[in-house]
Amino acid sequence: MVTFAGIDFKNPVTLASGTCGFGRELAEYFDLSELGGICSKGLTLYERVGNPAPRVAETPSGMLNAVGLQNPGIDAFIRTELPFMRTLGTMIIANFSASSADEFALCAAKLSDAGVDMLEVNVSCPNVKAEGLAFGVSPDAVSAVTEAVKSSAGHTPVMVKLSPNVTDITVIAKAAEQAGADALSMINTLLGIRFDLRSGKPILANGTGGLSGAAILPVALGMVYRTANAVKIPILGLGGISSRDDAREMLIAGATLIGIGTATFRDPAIALKIARELEDA
Ligand SMILES: Cc1cc2nc3c(=O)[nH]c(=O)nc-3n(C[C@H](O)[C@H](O)[C@H](O)COP(=O)(O)O)c2cc1C
């Protein structure tokens, strides 16, 4: 068992937001109750249809995605997905984003009232008040969002998910900690692009996308390591973990929990394997 932000997780292994939906598909492959927790797909106040296709492109040892936060909206999530997730027997972490601090607070209130176990605040989304610049690149914006979420989250622990697309991630991490975050998760995807050589145009309809998978493991380890030495709150480390030994490195870097994302697309049961192998290690 691992205690993280006051919550007892069966083991340190969680499924990363956006790579496991709400658990329905993966539950056909294995018993999710053997995992520490599951992060929901990124939720927003209202339903979003996401970006046009193509939304994913292959890269060496990873992938580029621009799904665009497709989700049914928080009220529909609470009505139709959360009751199913509660049957899974694992901790439920609700990942969400919004376009202003007030909207973040409203989303947090709805999700904590609905009884999710933990909130994961995705600050990689555009801030409408800052001309679309992501909240996560500014310590002041991260601080304002964290404070707003904390003020409406009641007793539900708040974890802030940091973007790696910044100059110094420890500055942002400290801003979240000072504003009252109970934990941090890191890293989200790295901004990238790929081009189709025939057309000379980007492969993704959105143009740019987020890089994830094995290619980003050393970046994630470096950022977790530096942040763990800069803050006191616990860290859920993720980014490129695809084996037990990758997970062990992430724990050595300073993470208390780990997340598995892109690796699940190659092997749907990889998180279960890693959880079992960590216990044997
Ligand atoms: C297809 C896809 C969708 C994602 N959607 C979200 C999301 O909705 N919210 C979020 O915070 N992160 C999202 N992520 C980022 C992952 O949760 C994770 O931080 C990142 O992919 C790095 O981990 P990995 O290399 O193990 O995939 C998504 C990643 C992928 C590949």
Tab-separated table of C-alpha atoms and ligand atoms in Angstrom:
chain	number	residue	atom	x	y	z
A	1	MET	CA	0.000	0.000	0.000
A	2	VAL	CA	1.138	3.559	-0.748
A	3	THR	CA	-0.235	6.653	0.973
A	4	PHE	CA	-0.318	9.637	-1.369
A	5	ALA	CA	-1.859	13.009	-0.491
A	6	GLY	CA	-3.711	11.330	2.378
A	7	ILE	CA	-5.192	8.552	0.235
A	8	ASP	CA	-4.292	4.881	0.462
A	9	PHE	CA	-3.464	3.339	-2.927
A	10	LYS	CA	-3.151	-0.460	-3.184
A	11	ASN	CA	0.070	-0.051	-5.142
A	12	PRO	CA	1.869	2.826	-6.921
A	13	VAL	CA	0.570	2.070	-10.431
A	14	THR	CA	-2.099	4.261	-12.076
A	15	LEU	CA	-3.454	4.605	-15.607
A	16	ALA	CA	-2.754	7.987	-17.257
A	17	SER	CA	-5.462	10.379	-18.339
A	18	GLY	CA	-6.575	10.106	-21.963
A	19	THR	CA	-5.068	6.677	-22.513
A	20	CYS	CA	-7.681	4.543	-20.743
A	21	GLY	CA	-10.974	6.402	-21.356
A	22	PHE	CA	-13.121	5.721	-18.282
A	23	GLY	CA	-11.812	2.173	-17.913
A	24	ARG	CA	-14.593	0.385	-19.840
A	25	GLU	CA	-12.420	-0.968	-22.672
A	26	LEU	CA	-9.496	-2.011	-20.445
A	27	ALA	CA	-11.805	-3.717	-17.949
A	28	GLU	CA	-12.378	-6.305	-20.697
A	29	TYR	CA	-8.681	-7.201	-20.580
A	30	PHE	CA	-7.963	-7.333	-16.837
A	31	ASP	CA	-9.268	-6.652	-13.363
A	32	LEU	CA	-8.592	-2.956	-12.746
A	33	SER	CA	-8.992	-3.483	-8.996
A	34	GLU	CA	-5.393	-4.757	-9.041
A	35	LEU	CA	-4.176	-1.230	-9.862
A	36	GLY	CA	-3.587	1.703	-7.536
A	37	GLY	CA	-5.841	4.042	-9.493
A	38	ILE	CA	-7.243	5.256	-12.794
A	39	CYS	CA	-7.270	8.822	-14.176
A	40	SER	CA	-10.306	9.740	-16.255
A	41	LYS	CA	-10.067	11.193	-19.737
A	42	GLY	CA	-9.692	14.976	-19.464
A	43	LEU	CA	-13.108	16.425	-18.557
A	44	THR	CA	-14.481	19.889	-19.288
A	45	LEU	CA	-17.599	21.702	-18.077
A	46	TYR	CA	-19.391	21.100	-21.398
A	47	GLU	CA	-19.128	18.254	-23.906
A	48	ARG	CA	-16.311	18.555	-26.467
A	49	VAL	CA	-16.118	16.731	-29.790
A	50	GLY	CA	-12.330	17.180	-29.986
A	51	ASN	CA	-10.142	17.923	-32.999
A	52	PRO	CA	-10.682	16.668	-36.548
A	53	ALA	CA	-8.761	13.561	-37.764
A	54	PRO	CA	-5.943	12.667	-38.189
A	55	ARG	CA	-5.415	13.020	-34.463
A	56	VAL	CA	-2.397	10.773	-34.015
A	57	ALA	CA	0.933	10.293	-35.790
A	58	GLU	CA	3.678	7.766	-35.187
A	59	THR	CA	7.133	8.873	-34.037
A	60	PRO	CA	10.294	6.932	-33.205
A	61	SER	CA	9.585	5.298	-29.813
A	62	GLY	CA	6.441	7.283	-29.221
A	63	MET	CA	3.434	9.035	-30.686
A	64	LEU	CA	2.102	12.503	-31.350
A	65	ASN	CA	-1.538	13.194	-30.472
A	66	ALA	CA	-3.961	16.065	-30.767
A	67	VAL	CA	-7.217	14.526	-29.577
A	68	GLY	CA	-8.440	17.890	-28.275
A	69	LEU	CA	-10.068	16.837	-24.987
A	70	GLN	CA	-12.989	14.944	-26.500
A	71	ASN	CA	-15.297	14.149	-23.579
A	72	PRO	CA	-18.996	14.025	-22.658
A	73	GLY	CA	-18.831	16.969	-20.191
A	74	ILE	CA	-18.714	16.785	-16.401
A	75	ASP	CA	-22.457	16.355	-15.740
A	76	ALA	CA	-22.731	13.457	-18.209
A	77	PHE	CA	-19.541	11.942	-16.755
A	78	ILE	CA	-21.073	12.046	-13.272
A	79	ARG	CA	-24.347	10.507	-14.546
A	80	THR	CA	-23.040	7.777	-16.820
A	81	GLU	CA	-19.308	7.091	-16.373
A	82	LEU	CA	-18.601	7.638	-12.670
A	83	PRO	CA	-21.105	4.967	-11.468
A	84	PHE	CA	-19.283	2.454	-13.704
A	85	MET	CA	-15.849	3.604	-12.519
A	86	ARG	CA	-16.959	3.146	-8.896
A	87	THR	CA	-17.458	-0.566	-9.634
A	88	LEU	CA	-13.810	-0.971	-10.665
A	89	GLY	CA	-12.475	-1.218	-7.090
A	90	THR	CA	-9.613	1.230	-7.634
A	91	MET	CA	-9.012	4.900	-6.790
A	92	ILE	CA	-10.720	7.293	-9.180
A	93	ILE	CA	-8.805	10.394	-10.170
A	94	ALA	CA	-10.818	12.924	-12.198
A	95	ASN	CA	-8.677	14.839	-14.704
A	96	PHE	CA	-10.208	18.124	-15.859
A	97	SER	CA	-9.465	21.484	-17.428
A	98	ALA	CA	-11.222	24.794	-17.981
A	99	SER	CA	-10.721	28.171	-19.630
A	100	SER	CA	-10.723	30.397	-16.511
A	101	ALA	CA	-9.972	30.067	-12.789
A	102	ASP	CA	-13.699	30.419	-11.962
A	103	GLU	CA	-14.587	27.619	-14.368
A	104	PHE	CA	-11.863	25.414	-12.833
A	105	ALA	CA	-13.470	26.046	-9.414
A	106	LEU	CA	-16.940	25.127	-10.695
A	107	CYS	CA	-15.663	21.884	-12.259
A	108	ALA	CA	-13.811	21.005	-9.033
A	109	ALA	CA	-16.949	21.559	-6.943
A	110	LYS	CA	-19.058	19.302	-9.183
A	111	LEU	CA	-16.470	16.505	-9.225
A	112	SER	CA	-15.718	16.569	-5.517
A	113	ASP	CA	-19.436	16.680	-4.643
A	114	ALA	CA	-19.857	13.609	-6.869
A	115	GLY	CA	-17.304	11.795	-4.705
A	116	VAL	CA	-14.255	11.206	-6.913
A	117	ASP	CA	-11.217	10.223	-4.818
A	118	MET	CA	-8.812	12.843	-6.177
A	119	LEU	CA	-8.774	15.763	-8.596
A	120	GLU	CA	-6.114	16.099	-11.280
A	121	VAL	CA	-5.966	19.649	-12.617
A	122	ASN	CA	-4.738	19.783	-16.207
A	123	VAL	CA	-3.151	23.215	-16.679
A	124	SER	CA	-1.929	22.518	-20.221
A	125	CYS	CA	-5.120	24.002	-21.691
A	126	PRO	CA	-5.462	27.556	-23.084
A	127	ASN	CA	-6.294	30.434	-20.732
A	128	VAL	CA	-8.917	32.615	-22.454
A	129	LYS	CA	-7.877	35.636	-20.396
A	130	ALA	CA	-4.202	35.273	-21.432
A	131	GLU	CA	-4.854	35.179	-25.209
A	132	GLY	CA	-4.941	31.407	-25.291
A	133	LEU	CA	-1.536	30.850	-23.685
A	134	ALA	CA	-1.650	27.676	-21.566
A	135	PHE	CA	-2.212	28.258	-17.814
A	136	GLY	CA	0.666	25.864	-17.162
A	137	VAL	CA	3.383	28.162	-18.545
A	138	SER	CA	2.780	30.912	-15.987
A	139	PRO	CA	3.453	30.520	-12.234
A	140	ASP	CA	0.829	33.211	-11.490
A	141	ALA	CA	-1.851	31.457	-13.561
A	142	VAL	CA	-1.046	28.064	-12.003
A	143	SER	CA	-1.223	29.648	-8.577
A	144	ALA	CA	-4.617	31.263	-9.312
A	145	VAL	CA	-6.067	28.017	-10.698
A	146	THR	CA	-4.744	25.951	-7.789
A	147	GLU	CA	-6.210	28.366	-5.239
A	148	ALA	CA	-9.564	28.408	-7.038
A	149	VAL	CA	-9.726	24.605	-7.198
A	150	LYS	CA	-8.642	24.171	-3.566
A	151	SER	CA	-11.305	26.617	-2.388
A	152	SER	CA	-14.096	24.556	-3.934
A	153	ALA	CA	-12.738	20.990	-3.676
A	154	GLY	CA	-13.772	20.396	-0.041
A	155	HIS	CA	-11.823	17.452	1.369
A	156	THR	CA	-10.934	16.001	-2.040
A	157	PRO	CA	-7.140	16.108	-2.553
A	158	VAL	CA	-5.945	18.283	-5.430
A	159	MET	CA	-3.110	17.173	-7.715
A	160	VAL	CA	-1.834	19.650	-10.313
A	161	LYS	CA	-0.616	18.104	-13.582
A	162	LEU	CA	2.344	20.045	-14.909
A	163	SER	CA	3.248	20.756	-18.509
A	164	PRO	CA	6.847	20.100	-19.592
A	165	ASN	CA	6.609	22.890	-22.186
A	166	VAL	CA	8.162	25.493	-19.888
A	167	THR	CA	11.626	26.917	-19.206
A	168	ASP	CA	11.907	25.745	-15.583
A	169	ILE	CA	9.279	23.296	-14.324
A	170	THR	CA	10.395	23.692	-10.691
A	171	VAL	CA	9.205	27.320	-10.684
A	172	ILE	CA	5.710	26.193	-11.719
A	173	ALA	CA	5.795	23.284	-9.257
A	174	LYS	CA	6.636	25.630	-6.365
A	175	ALA	CA	3.820	27.990	-7.392
A	176	ALA	CA	1.336	25.096	-7.240
A	177	GLU	CA	2.686	23.946	-3.868
A	178	GLN	CA	2.515	27.438	-2.358
A	179	ALA	CA	-1.071	27.824	-3.603
A	180	GLY	CA	-2.074	24.696	-1.668
A	181	ALA	CA	-1.741	21.768	-4.099
A	182	ASP	CA	-1.694	18.438	-2.258
A	183	ALA	CA	0.336	16.688	-4.967
A	184	LEU	CA	1.803	17.097	-8.456
A	185	SER	CA	1.651	14.852	-11.499
A	186	MET	CA	4.178	15.202	-14.267
A	187	ILE	CA	4.730	15.212	-17.148
A	188	ASN	CA	2.080	15.947	-19.716
A	189	THR	CA	3.061	15.655	-23.391
A	190	LEU	CA	5.838	17.614	-25.122
A	191	LEU	CA	4.828	19.906	-27.980
A	192	GLY	CA	5.819	18.571	-31.416
A	193	ILE	CA	4.914	18.347	-35.091
A	194	ARG	CA	5.443	15.955	-38.022
A	195	PHE	CA	5.100	16.697	-41.737
A	196	ASP	CA	3.793	14.671	-44.646
A	197	LEU	CA	6.599	14.800	-47.236
A	198	ARG	CA	4.228	14.553	-50.199
A	199	SER	CA	2.024	17.489	-49.246
A	200	GLY	CA	4.527	19.400	-47.105
A	201	LYS	CA	1.686	19.820	-44.591
A	202	PRO	CA	1.498	18.683	-40.945
A	203	ILE	CA	0.264	15.100	-40.539
A	204	LEU	CA	-2.082	16.063	-37.691
A	205	ALA	CA	-5.142	18.071	-38.709
A	206	ASN	CA	-4.456	20.293	-35.690
A	207	GLY	CA	-0.900	20.991	-36.890
A	208	THR	CA	1.001	20.471	-33.647
A	209	GLY	CA	0.450	17.692	-31.113
A	210	GLY	CA	1.779	16.246	-27.863
A	211	LEU	CA	4.660	13.762	-27.848
A	212	SER	CA	4.355	10.799	-25.464
A	213	GLY	CA	5.745	7.285	-25.076
A	214	ALA	CA	9.192	5.766	-24.466
A	215	ALA	CA	10.970	8.659	-26.209
A	216	ILE	CA	10.080	11.060	-23.377
A	217	LEU	CA	11.130	8.885	-20.395
A	218	PRO	CA	14.494	10.613	-19.768
A	219	VAL	CA	12.827	14.036	-19.967
A	220	ALA	CA	10.162	12.955	-17.472
A	221	LEU	CA	12.758	11.442	-15.124
A	222	GLY	CA	14.825	14.634	-15.251
A	223	MET	CA	11.837	16.846	-14.503
A	224	VAL	CA	10.562	14.624	-11.667
A	225	TYR	CA	14.060	14.452	-10.168
A	226	ARG	CA	14.553	18.227	-10.183
A	227	THR	CA	11.036	18.872	-8.876
A	228	ALA	CA	11.259	16.277	-6.094
A	229	ASN	CA	14.276	18.193	-4.825
A	230	ALA	CA	12.401	21.501	-4.980
A	231	VAL	CA	9.033	20.726	-3.306
A	232	LYS	CA	7.727	18.769	-0.305
A	233	ILE	CA	4.423	17.551	-1.762
A	234	PRO	CA	4.371	14.074	-3.372
A	235	ILE	CA	4.688	13.460	-7.107
A	236	LEU	CA	2.915	11.066	-9.480
A	237	GLY	CA	5.587	10.508	-12.148
A	238	LEU	CA	4.663	9.626	-15.706
A	239	GLY	CA	6.005	9.920	-19.212
A	240	GLY	CA	7.313	7.033	-21.261
A	241	ILE	CA	7.071	4.284	-18.640
A	242	SER	CA	6.681	0.957	-20.413
A	243	SER	CA	8.337	-1.610	-18.140
A	244	ARG	CA	8.901	-2.439	-14.481
A	245	ASP	CA	12.432	-1.076	-14.649
A	246	ASP	CA	11.228	2.227	-16.144
A	247	ALA	CA	8.799	2.424	-13.208
A	248	ARG	CA	11.596	1.704	-10.728
A	249	GLU	CA	13.666	4.503	-12.244
A	250	MET	CA	10.730	6.876	-11.842
A	251	LEU	CA	10.441	5.945	-8.166
A	252	ILE	CA	14.201	6.480	-7.717
A	253	ALA	CA	13.845	9.903	-9.395
A	254	GLY	CA	11.488	10.874	-6.584
A	255	ALA	CA	7.950	9.862	-7.600
A	256	THR	CA	5.634	8.188	-5.066
A	257	LEU	CA	3.067	6.996	-7.629
A	258	ILE	CA	3.625	6.285	-11.320
A	259	GLY	CA	1.345	6.556	-14.364
A	260	ILE	CA	1.208	4.391	-17.469
A	261	GLY	CA	-0.096	6.008	-20.653
A	262	THR	CA	1.007	5.312	-24.222
A	263	ALA	CA	2.455	1.880	-23.329
A	264	THR	CA	-1.143	0.682	-22.839
A	265	PHE	CA	-1.815	1.131	-26.579
A	266	ARG	CA	0.761	-1.566	-27.356
A	267	ASP	CA	-0.201	-3.903	-24.498
A	268	PRO	CA	-3.556	-3.199	-22.809
A	269	ALA	CA	-2.510	-5.126	-19.678
A	270	ILE	CA	0.958	-3.550	-19.275
A	271	ALA	CA	-0.045	-1.603	-16.138
A	272	LEU	CA	-1.165	-4.810	-14.427
A	273	LYS	CA	2.104	-6.532	-15.394
A	274	ILE	CA	4.146	-3.632	-14.040
A	275	ALA	CA	2.134	-3.568	-10.778
A	276	ARG	CA	2.693	-7.304	-10.237
A	277	GLU	CA	6.380	-7.159	-11.199
A	278	LEU	CA	7.004	-4.220	-8.842
A	279	GLU	CA	5.568	-6.260	-5.988
A	280	ASP	CA	7.960	-9.106	-6.811
A	281	ALA	CA	10.982	-6.800	-7.199
B	1	LIG	C1	-4.013	9.952	-26.710
B	1	LIG	C2	-3.635	10.717	-25.483
B	1	LIG	C3	-4.602	11.507	-24.837
B	1	LIG	C4	-4.274	12.229	-23.669
B	1	LIG	N1	-5.234	12.963	-23.031
B	1	LIG	C5	-4.923	13.629	-21.874
B	1	LIG	C6	-5.939	14.352	-21.159
B	1	LIG	O1	-7.105	14.358	-21.529
B	1	LIG	N2	-5.559	15.030	-20.026
B	1	LIG	C7	-4.251	14.999	-19.558
B	1	LIG	O2	-3.963	15.631	-18.530
B	1	LIG	N3	-3.282	14.294	-20.205
B	1	LIG	C8	-3.600	13.620	-21.339
B	1	LIG	N4	-2.623	12.891	-21.991
B	1	LIG	C9	-1.244	12.850	-21.439
B	1	LIG	C10	-0.985	11.575	-20.640
B	1	LIG	O3	-1.864	11.458	-19.540
B	1	LIG	C11	0.485	11.529	-20.147
B	1	LIG	O4	0.727	12.644	-19.288
B	1	LIG	C12	1.509	11.570	-21.277
B	1	LIG	O5	1.033	10.853	-22.406
B	1	LIG	C13	2.864	11.019	-20.872
B	1	LIG	O6	2.762	9.667	-20.445
B	1	LIG	P1	3.042	8.395	-21.438
B	1	LIG	O7	4.325	8.679	-22.161
B	1	LIG	O8	3.103	7.209	-20.518
B	1	LIG	O9	1.874	8.339	-22.372
B	1	LIG	C14	-2.936	12.163	-23.156
B	1	LIG	C15	-1.966	11.375	-23.817
B	1	LIG	C16	-2.314	10.652	-24.956
B	1	LIG	C17	-1.248	9.814	-25.623
